[in-house]
Amino acid sequence: MSWSVIGVVAATGAAVTTALAARSRVHRARELRETERHWAAWGYGTPVRSASSRCRAFLIWLLPGLVVATAVAVAVLWTGQANPGRVAAAALTAAGVVGLFLVLAIVDAARPHAHAVRRGKAPTGSIRP
């Protein structure tokens, strides 16, 4: 099996993994919004995202982006003879991938949705359906 085939398989796997991670993040955001509505309905206040979770959200996107960018650059370089044009294409493609993941990381870290919960006073009185 040639290195170009291995590179294409690795890049495809990285792309599929990235798509699944993005889908997972979207699903998790929906769950957090739903949880936020439930907390508010029970009168506990709104959950708040802590600064440390923002950093974590940033790293969750940026680190895989660097790995995917490296895999894509290696795949581009392995698909043919090394020449200045191919090296430039690999560098530009990797920079584009890192840029995309950086934008995703910034958007995700800036979202006001919660990971940590601010504890409020429990509501009093009877529970109404």
Tab-separated table of N, CA and C in Angstrom:
chain	number	residue	atom	x	y	z
A	1	MET	N	0.850	-1.173	0.000
A	1	MET	CA	0.000	0.000	0.000
A	1	MET	C	0.898	1.238	0.000
A	2	SER	N	0.555	2.218	-0.824
A	2	SER	CA	1.406	3.408	-0.942
A	2	SER	C	1.107	4.401	0.185
A	3	TRP	N	2.069	5.280	0.399
A	3	TRP	CA	1.917	6.286	1.449
A	3	TRP	C	0.785	7.247	1.130
A	4	SER	N	0.519	7.499	-0.129
A	4	SER	CA	-0.558	8.428	-0.475
A	4	SER	C	-1.914	7.872	-0.058
A	5	VAL	N	-2.111	6.574	-0.214
A	5	VAL	CA	-3.366	5.956	0.212
A	5	VAL	C	-3.510	6.044	1.733
A	6	ILE	N	-2.424	5.779	2.438
A	6	ILE	CA	-2.450	5.872	3.897
A	6	ILE	C	-2.749	7.304	4.327
A	7	GLY	N	-2.153	8.272	3.648
A	7	GLY	CA	-2.411	9.676	3.962
A	7	GLY	C	-3.854	10.063	3.725
A	8	VAL	N	-4.429	9.592	2.618
A	8	VAL	CA	-5.831	9.893	2.320
A	8	VAL	C	-6.746	9.248	3.361
A	9	VAL	N	-6.454	8.014	3.745
A	9	VAL	CA	-7.259	7.340	4.767
A	9	VAL	C	-7.156	8.085	6.091
A	10	ALA	N	-5.956	8.512	6.461
A	10	ALA	CA	-5.771	9.257	7.713
A	10	ALA	C	-6.517	10.590	7.673
A	11	ALA	N	-6.442	11.295	6.549
A	11	ALA	CA	-7.135	12.574	6.423
A	11	ALA	C	-8.651	12.380	6.460
A	12	THR	N	-9.136	11.322	5.824
A	12	THR	CA	-10.572	11.027	5.855
A	12	THR	C	-11.026	10.713	7.274
A	13	GLY	N	-10.238	9.908	7.977
A	13	GLY	CA	-10.563	9.602	9.373
A	13	GLY	C	-10.575	10.844	10.236
A	14	ALA	N	-9.619	11.737	10.019
A	14	ALA	CA	-9.571	12.980	10.786
A	14	ALA	C	-10.790	13.856	10.472
A	15	ALA	N	-11.187	13.906	9.207
A	15	ALA	CA	-12.356	14.709	8.822
A	15	ALA	C	-13.638	14.152	9.438
A	16	VAL	N	-13.794	12.835	9.399
A	16	VAL	CA	-14.986	12.211	9.985
A	16	VAL	C	-15.003	12.435	11.497
A	17	THR	N	-13.853	12.280	12.139
A	17	THR	CA	-13.766	12.505	13.579
A	17	THR	C	-14.119	13.942	13.925
A	18	THR	N	-13.639	14.866	13.134
A	18	THR	CA	-13.941	16.276	13.362
A	18	THR	C	-15.432	16.550	13.193
A	19	ALA	N	-16.034	15.965	12.168
A	19	ALA	CA	-17.471	16.153	11.960
A	19	ALA	C	-18.273	15.589	13.127
A	20	LEU	N	-17.882	14.424	13.615
A	20	LEU	CA	-18.580	13.838	14.762
A	20	LEU	C	-18.380	14.680	16.024
A	21	ALA	N	-17.185	15.224	16.208
A	21	ALA	CA	-16.937	16.084	17.370
A	21	ALA	C	-17.794	17.346	17.292
A	22	ALA	N	-17.900	17.922	16.099
A	22	ALA	CA	-18.731	19.118	15.930
A	22	ALA	C	-20.196	18.797	16.206
A	23	ARG	N	-20.657	17.670	15.707
A	23	ARG	CA	-22.047	17.255	15.952
A	23	ARG	C	-22.288	17.050	17.442
A	24	SER	N	-21.320	16.457	18.109
A	24	SER	CA	-21.420	16.236	19.548
A	24	SER	C	-21.496	17.558	20.304
A	25	ARG	N	-20.692	18.539	19.896
A	25	ARG	CA	-20.705	19.845	20.561
A	25	ARG	C	-22.058	20.531	20.369
A	26	VAL	N	-22.636	20.428	19.184
A	26	VAL	CA	-23.947	21.027	18.932
A	26	VAL	C	-25.003	20.361	19.809
A	27	HIS	N	-24.960	19.040	19.883
A	27	HIS	CA	-25.921	18.303	20.713
A	27	HIS	C	-25.756	18.684	22.184
A	28	ARG	N	-24.521	18.791	22.632
A	28	ARG	CA	-24.247	19.165	24.025
A	28	ARG	C	-24.758	20.570	24.316
A	29	ALA	N	-24.611	21.486	23.360
A	29	ALA	CA	-25.109	22.851	23.548
A	29	ALA	C	-26.631	22.855	23.709
A	30	ARG	N	-27.320	22.026	22.921
A	30	ARG	CA	-28.782	21.916	23.076
A	30	ARG	C	-29.145	21.388	24.453
A	31	GLU	N	-28.403	20.377	24.916
A	31	GLU	CA	-28.670	19.827	26.240
A	31	GLU	C	-28.437	20.874	27.329
A	32	LEU	N	-27.385	21.672	27.180
A	32	LEU	CA	-27.110	22.714	28.167
A	32	LEU	C	-28.216	23.771	28.190
A	33	ARG	N	-28.727	24.152	27.016
A	33	ARG	CA	-29.832	25.117	26.975
A	33	ARG	C	-31.068	24.541	27.645
A	34	GLU	N	-31.341	23.274	27.398
A	34	GLU	CA	-32.499	22.636	28.027
A	34	GLU	C	-32.327	22.585	29.540
A	35	THR	N	-31.138	22.221	29.997
A	35	THR	CA	-30.856	22.187	31.432
A	35	THR	C	-30.995	23.575	32.038
A	36	GLU	N	-30.540	24.590	31.315
A	36	GLU	CA	-30.659	25.968	31.782
A	36	GLU	C	-32.123	26.354	31.969
A	37	ARG	N	-32.967	25.972	31.023
A	37	ARG	CA	-34.410	26.263	31.146
A	37	ARG	C	-35.007	25.547	32.352
A	38	HIS	N	-34.580	24.311	32.578
A	38	HIS	CA	-35.106	23.565	33.729
A	38	HIS	C	-34.696	24.223	35.040
A	39	TRP	N	-33.433	24.626	35.155
A	39	TRP	CA	-32.973	25.284	36.379
A	39	TRP	C	-33.753	26.573	36.604
A	40	ALA	N	-33.957	27.331	35.540
A	40	ALA	CA	-34.691	28.591	35.663
A	40	ALA	C	-36.144	28.336	36.067
A	41	ALA	N	-36.752	27.286	35.516
A	41	ALA	CA	-38.142	26.975	35.855
A	41	ALA	C	-38.292	26.600	37.326
A	42	TRP	N	-37.277	25.990	37.893
A	42	TRP	CA	-37.341	25.602	39.304
A	42	TRP	C	-36.893	26.729	40.228
A	43	GLY	N	-36.448	27.840	39.663
A	43	GLY	CA	-36.104	28.999	40.471
A	43	GLY	C	-34.712	28.977	41.069
A	44	TYR	N	-33.806	28.223	40.511
A	44	TYR	CA	-32.451	28.146	41.054
A	44	TYR	C	-31.506	29.157	40.428
A	45	GLY	N	-31.960	29.979	39.550
A	45	GLY	CA	-31.073	30.925	38.882
A	45	GLY	C	-30.517	30.319	37.609
A	46	THR	N	-29.781	31.123	36.922
A	46	THR	CA	-29.245	30.673	35.647
A	46	THR	C	-27.862	30.072	35.821
A	47	PRO	N	-27.610	28.946	35.217
A	47	PRO	CA	-26.262	28.390	35.265
A	47	PRO	C	-25.275	29.317	34.550
A	48	VAL	N	-24.047	29.328	35.019
A	48	VAL	CA	-23.027	30.206	34.450
A	48	VAL	C	-21.818	29.379	34.037
A	49	ARG	N	-21.210	29.756	32.945
A	49	ARG	CA	-19.998	29.063	32.494
A	49	ARG	C	-18.804	29.730	33.168
A	50	SER	N	-17.980	28.921	33.776
A	50	SER	CA	-16.805	29.461	34.451
A	50	SER	C	-15.706	29.754	33.441
A	51	ALA	N	-14.743	30.573	33.853
A	51	ALA	CA	-13.636	30.931	32.963
A	51	ALA	C	-12.808	29.699	32.603
A	52	SER	N	-12.639	28.775	33.559
A	52	SER	CA	-11.835	27.596	33.263
A	52	SER	C	-12.511	26.722	32.203
A	53	SER	N	-13.826	26.666	32.207
A	53	SER	CA	-14.487	25.865	31.181
A	53	SER	C	-14.383	26.544	29.817
A	54	ARG	N	-14.263	27.877	29.792
A	54	ARG	CA	-14.052	28.566	28.516
A	54	ARG	C	-12.696	28.187	27.937
A	55	CYS	N	-11.693	28.128	28.798
A	55	CYS	CA	-10.362	27.717	28.344
A	55	CYS	C	-10.396	26.276	27.858
A	56	ARG	N	-11.122	25.438	28.573
A	56	ARG	CA	-11.246	24.041	28.185
A	56	ARG	C	-11.948	23.936	26.836
A	57	ALA	N	-13.002	24.702	26.637
A	57	ALA	CA	-13.723	24.685	25.359
A	57	ALA	C	-12.807	25.138	24.229
A	58	PHE	N	-11.969	26.124	24.507
A	58	PHE	CA	-11.027	26.610	23.509
A	58	PHE	C	-10.044	25.514	23.114
A	59	LEU	N	-9.504	24.825	24.110
A	59	LEU	CA	-8.529	23.767	23.840
A	59	LEU	C	-9.177	22.558	23.178
A	60	ILE	N	-10.439	22.287	23.508
A	60	ILE	CA	-11.136	21.146	22.918
A	60	ILE	C	-11.224	21.311	21.401
A	61	TRP	N	-11.315	22.536	20.917
A	61	TRP	CA	-11.374	22.766	19.480
A	61	TRP	C	-9.995	22.954	18.863
A	62	LEU	N	-9.122	23.694	19.542
A	62	LEU	CA	-7.852	24.055	18.926
A	62	LEU	C	-6.890	22.873	18.809
A	63	LEU	N	-6.775	22.056	19.836
A	63	LEU	CA	-5.828	20.938	19.780
A	63	LEU	C	-6.162	19.931	18.675
A	64	PRO	N	-7.421	19.493	18.546
A	64	PRO	CA	-7.727	18.609	17.411
A	64	PRO	C	-7.498	19.302	16.064
A	65	GLY	N	-7.702	20.612	16.019
A	65	GLY	CA	-7.451	21.350	14.785
A	65	GLY	C	-5.999	21.276	14.364
A	66	LEU	N	-5.106	21.356	15.332
A	66	LEU	CA	-3.683	21.243	15.020
A	66	LEU	C	-3.334	19.844	14.518
A	67	VAL	N	-3.945	18.834	15.118
A	67	VAL	CA	-3.697	17.455	14.692
A	67	VAL	C	-4.231	17.236	13.270
A	68	VAL	N	-5.446	17.720	13.014
A	68	VAL	CA	-6.042	17.561	11.686
A	68	VAL	C	-5.216	18.330	10.649
A	69	ALA	N	-4.769	19.534	10.986
A	69	ALA	CA	-3.966	20.320	10.052
A	69	ALA	C	-2.660	19.601	9.714
A	70	THR	N	-2.048	18.999	10.704
A	70	THR	CA	-0.818	18.247	10.456
A	70	THR	C	-1.094	17.052	9.551
A	71	ALA	N	-2.170	16.333	9.820
A	71	ALA	CA	-2.521	15.166	9.003
A	71	ALA	C	-2.809	15.579	7.555
A	72	VAL	N	-3.511	16.686	7.388
A	72	VAL	CA	-3.832	17.155	6.039
A	72	VAL	C	-2.561	17.573	5.301
A	73	ALA	N	-1.680	18.286	5.989
A	73	ALA	CA	-0.432	18.716	5.353
A	73	ALA	C	0.420	17.517	4.955
A	74	VAL	N	0.497	16.532	5.824
A	74	VAL	CA	1.267	15.321	5.513
A	74	VAL	C	0.633	14.587	4.333
A	75	ALA	N	-0.696	14.511	4.312
A	75	ALA	CA	-1.377	13.838	3.203
A	75	ALA	C	-1.115	14.557	1.881
A	76	VAL	N	-1.131	15.875	1.904
A	76	VAL	CA	-0.858	16.635	0.677
A	76	VAL	C	0.571	16.394	0.211
A	77	LEU	N	1.505	16.371	1.143
A	77	LEU	CA	2.910	16.164	0.763
A	77	LEU	C	3.167	14.740	0.275
A	78	TRP	N	2.446	13.761	0.814
A	78	TRP	CA	2.673	12.369	0.429
A	78	TRP	C	2.008	11.979	-0.881
A	79	THR	N	1.115	12.809	-1.382
A	79	THR	CA	0.393	12.428	-2.600
A	79	THR	C	1.181	12.697	-3.872
A	80	GLY	N	2.354	13.223	-3.761
A	80	GLY	CA	3.147	13.463	-4.962
A	80	GLY	C	4.568	13.861	-4.614
A	81	GLN	N	5.306	14.207	-5.645
A	81	GLN	CA	6.691	14.611	-5.446
A	81	GLN	C	6.747	15.967	-4.751
A	82	ALA	N	7.731	16.098	-3.869
A	82	ALA	CA	7.900	17.360	-3.152
A	82	ALA	C	8.427	18.420	-4.106
A	83	ASN	N	7.717	19.512	-4.196
A	83	ASN	CA	8.154	20.670	-4.952
A	83	ASN	C	7.619	21.911	-4.238
A	84	PRO	N	8.112	23.080	-4.578
A	84	PRO	CA	7.675	24.283	-3.855
A	84	PRO	C	6.161	24.514	-3.907
A	85	GLY	N	5.529	24.186	-5.014
A	85	GLY	CA	4.078	24.354	-5.119
A	85	GLY	C	3.320	23.440	-4.166
A	86	ARG	N	3.751	22.191	-4.080
A	86	ARG	CA	3.085	21.230	-3.194
A	86	ARG	C	3.308	21.612	-1.730
A	87	VAL	N	4.505	22.070	-1.405
A	87	VAL	CA	4.798	22.505	-0.030
A	87	VAL	C	3.933	23.717	0.323
A	88	ALA	N	3.809	24.655	-0.609
A	88	ALA	CA	2.965	25.827	-0.373
A	88	ALA	C	1.504	25.416	-0.201
A	89	ALA	N	1.034	24.470	-1.029
A	89	ALA	CA	-0.351	23.991	-0.908
A	89	ALA	C	-0.575	23.324	0.443
A	90	ALA	N	0.387	22.530	0.888
A	90	ALA	CA	0.266	21.873	2.198
A	90	ALA	C	0.223	22.908	3.313
A	91	ALA	N	1.079	23.914	3.234
A	91	ALA	CA	1.119	24.955	4.266
A	91	ALA	C	-0.173	25.768	4.289
A	92	LEU	N	-0.667	26.146	3.107
A	92	LEU	CA	-1.903	26.929	3.048
A	92	LEU	C	-3.112	26.116	3.512
A	93	THR	N	-3.153	24.847	3.140
A	93	THR	CA	-4.254	23.986	3.577
A	93	THR	C	-4.224	23.824	5.094
A	94	ALA	N	-3.043	23.576	5.643
A	94	ALA	CA	-2.919	23.436	7.094
A	94	ALA	C	-3.304	24.732	7.801
A	95	ALA	N	-2.897	25.869	7.248
A	95	ALA	CA	-3.258	27.155	7.849
A	95	ALA	C	-4.765	27.376	7.799
A	96	GLY	N	-5.403	26.977	6.714
A	96	GLY	CA	-6.859	27.092	6.615
A	96	GLY	C	-7.570	26.230	7.634
A	97	VAL	N	-7.082	25.005	7.830
A	97	VAL	CA	-7.694	24.102	8.813
A	97	VAL	C	-7.527	24.671	10.218
A	98	VAL	N	-6.326	25.140	10.541
A	98	VAL	CA	-6.096	25.731	11.870
A	98	VAL	C	-6.967	26.966	12.052
A	99	GLY	N	-7.092	27.777	11.002
A	99	GLY	CA	-7.951	28.962	11.080
A	99	GLY	C	-9.399	28.611	11.343
A	100	LEU	N	-9.900	27.573	10.669
A	100	LEU	CA	-11.278	27.131	10.888
A	100	LEU	C	-11.484	26.677	12.330
A	101	PHE	N	-10.567	25.855	12.833
A	101	PHE	CA	-10.691	25.380	14.205
A	101	PHE	C	-10.523	26.520	15.210
A	102	LEU	N	-9.705	27.493	14.887
A	102	LEU	CA	-9.528	28.643	15.766
A	102	LEU	C	-10.818	29.444	15.859
A	103	VAL	N	-11.484	29.646	14.729
A	103	VAL	CA	-12.773	30.343	14.737
A	103	VAL	C	-13.790	29.553	15.554
A	104	LEU	N	-13.851	28.235	15.359
A	104	LEU	CA	-14.769	27.405	16.146
A	104	LEU	C	-14.465	27.515	17.639
A	105	ALA	N	-13.193	27.515	17.993
A	105	ALA	CA	-12.790	27.616	19.397
A	105	ALA	C	-13.200	28.956	19.982
A	106	ILE	N	-12.998	30.033	19.259
A	106	ILE	CA	-13.352	31.367	19.759
A	106	ILE	C	-14.858	31.494	19.930
A	107	VAL	N	-15.613	31.024	18.948
A	107	VAL	CA	-17.077	31.096	19.034
A	107	VAL	C	-17.588	30.259	20.201
A	108	ASP	N	-17.061	29.053	20.354
A	108	ASP	CA	-17.512	28.179	21.431
A	108	ASP	C	-17.138	28.740	22.799
A	109	ALA	N	-15.946	29.290	22.928
A	109	ALA	CA	-15.514	29.834	24.223
A	109	ALA	C	-16.283	31.098	24.579
A	110	ALA	N	-16.781	31.825	23.584
A	110	ALA	CA	-17.493	33.069	23.844
A	110	ALA	C	-18.972	32.861	24.148
A	111	ARG	N	-19.476	31.657	23.926
A	111	ARG	CA	-20.902	31.409	24.180
A	111	ARG	C	-21.206	31.576	25.657
A	112	PRO	N	-22.349	32.138	25.969
A	112	PRO	CA	-22.696	32.352	27.373
A	112	PRO	C	-23.328	31.143	28.048
A	113	HIS	N	-23.424	30.022	27.369
A	113	HIS	CA	-24.096	28.864	27.961
A	113	HIS	C	-23.272	28.247	29.065
A	114	ALA	N	-23.920	27.531	29.913
A	114	ALA	CA	-23.330	27.126	31.183
A	114	ALA	C	-22.688	25.759	31.166
A	115	HIS	N	-21.681	25.624	31.988
A	115	HIS	CA	-21.132	24.336	32.377
A	115	HIS	C	-21.210	24.223	33.894
A	116	ALA	N	-20.861	25.275	34.564
A	116	ALA	CA	-20.934	25.293	36.024
A	116	ALA	C	-22.264	25.919	36.420
A	117	VAL	N	-22.758	25.567	37.573
A	117	VAL	CA	-24.057	26.045	37.999
A	117	VAL	C	-23.906	26.932	39.226
A	118	ARG	N	-24.535	28.114	39.151
A	118	ARG	CA	-24.585	28.984	40.313
A	118	ARG	C	-25.745	28.494	41.162
A	119	ARG	N	-25.453	28.146	42.381
A	119	ARG	CA	-26.496	27.618	43.257
A	119	ARG	C	-27.316	28.753	43.830
A	120	GLY	N	-28.611	28.631	43.730
A	120	GLY	CA	-29.507	29.638	44.293
A	120	GLY	C	-30.296	29.032	45.426
A	121	LYS	N	-31.156	29.826	45.959
A	121	LYS	CA	-32.013	29.359	47.032
A	121	LYS	C	-33.139	28.527	46.425
A	122	ALA	N	-33.419	27.407	47.048
A	122	ALA	CA	-34.469	26.520	46.547
A	122	ALA	C	-35.819	27.208	46.653
A	123	PRO	N	-36.683	27.017	45.679
A	123	PRO	CA	-38.018	27.628	45.755
A	123	PRO	C	-38.831	27.016	46.891
A	124	THR	N	-39.688	27.821	47.440
A	124	THR	CA	-40.551	27.324	48.517
A	124	THR	C	-41.972	27.238	48.011
A	125	GLY	N	-42.793	26.517	48.714
A	125	GLY	CA	-44.184	26.374	48.318
A	125	GLY	C	-44.408	25.036	47.656
A	126	SER	N	-45.624	24.878	47.173
A	126	SER	CA	-45.967	23.601	46.559
A	126	SER	C	-45.447	23.529	45.123
A	127	ILE	N	-45.277	22.329	44.677
A	127	ILE	CA	-44.816	22.111	43.311
A	127	ILE	C	-46.034	22.008	42.417
A	128	ARG	N	-46.030	22.822	41.374
A	128	ARG	CA	-47.157	22.793	40.442
A	128	ARG	C	-46.705	22.181	39.134
A	129	PRO	N	-47.512	21.307	38.566
A	129	PRO	CA	-47.126	20.678	37.291
A	129	PRO	C	-47.151	21.636	36.148
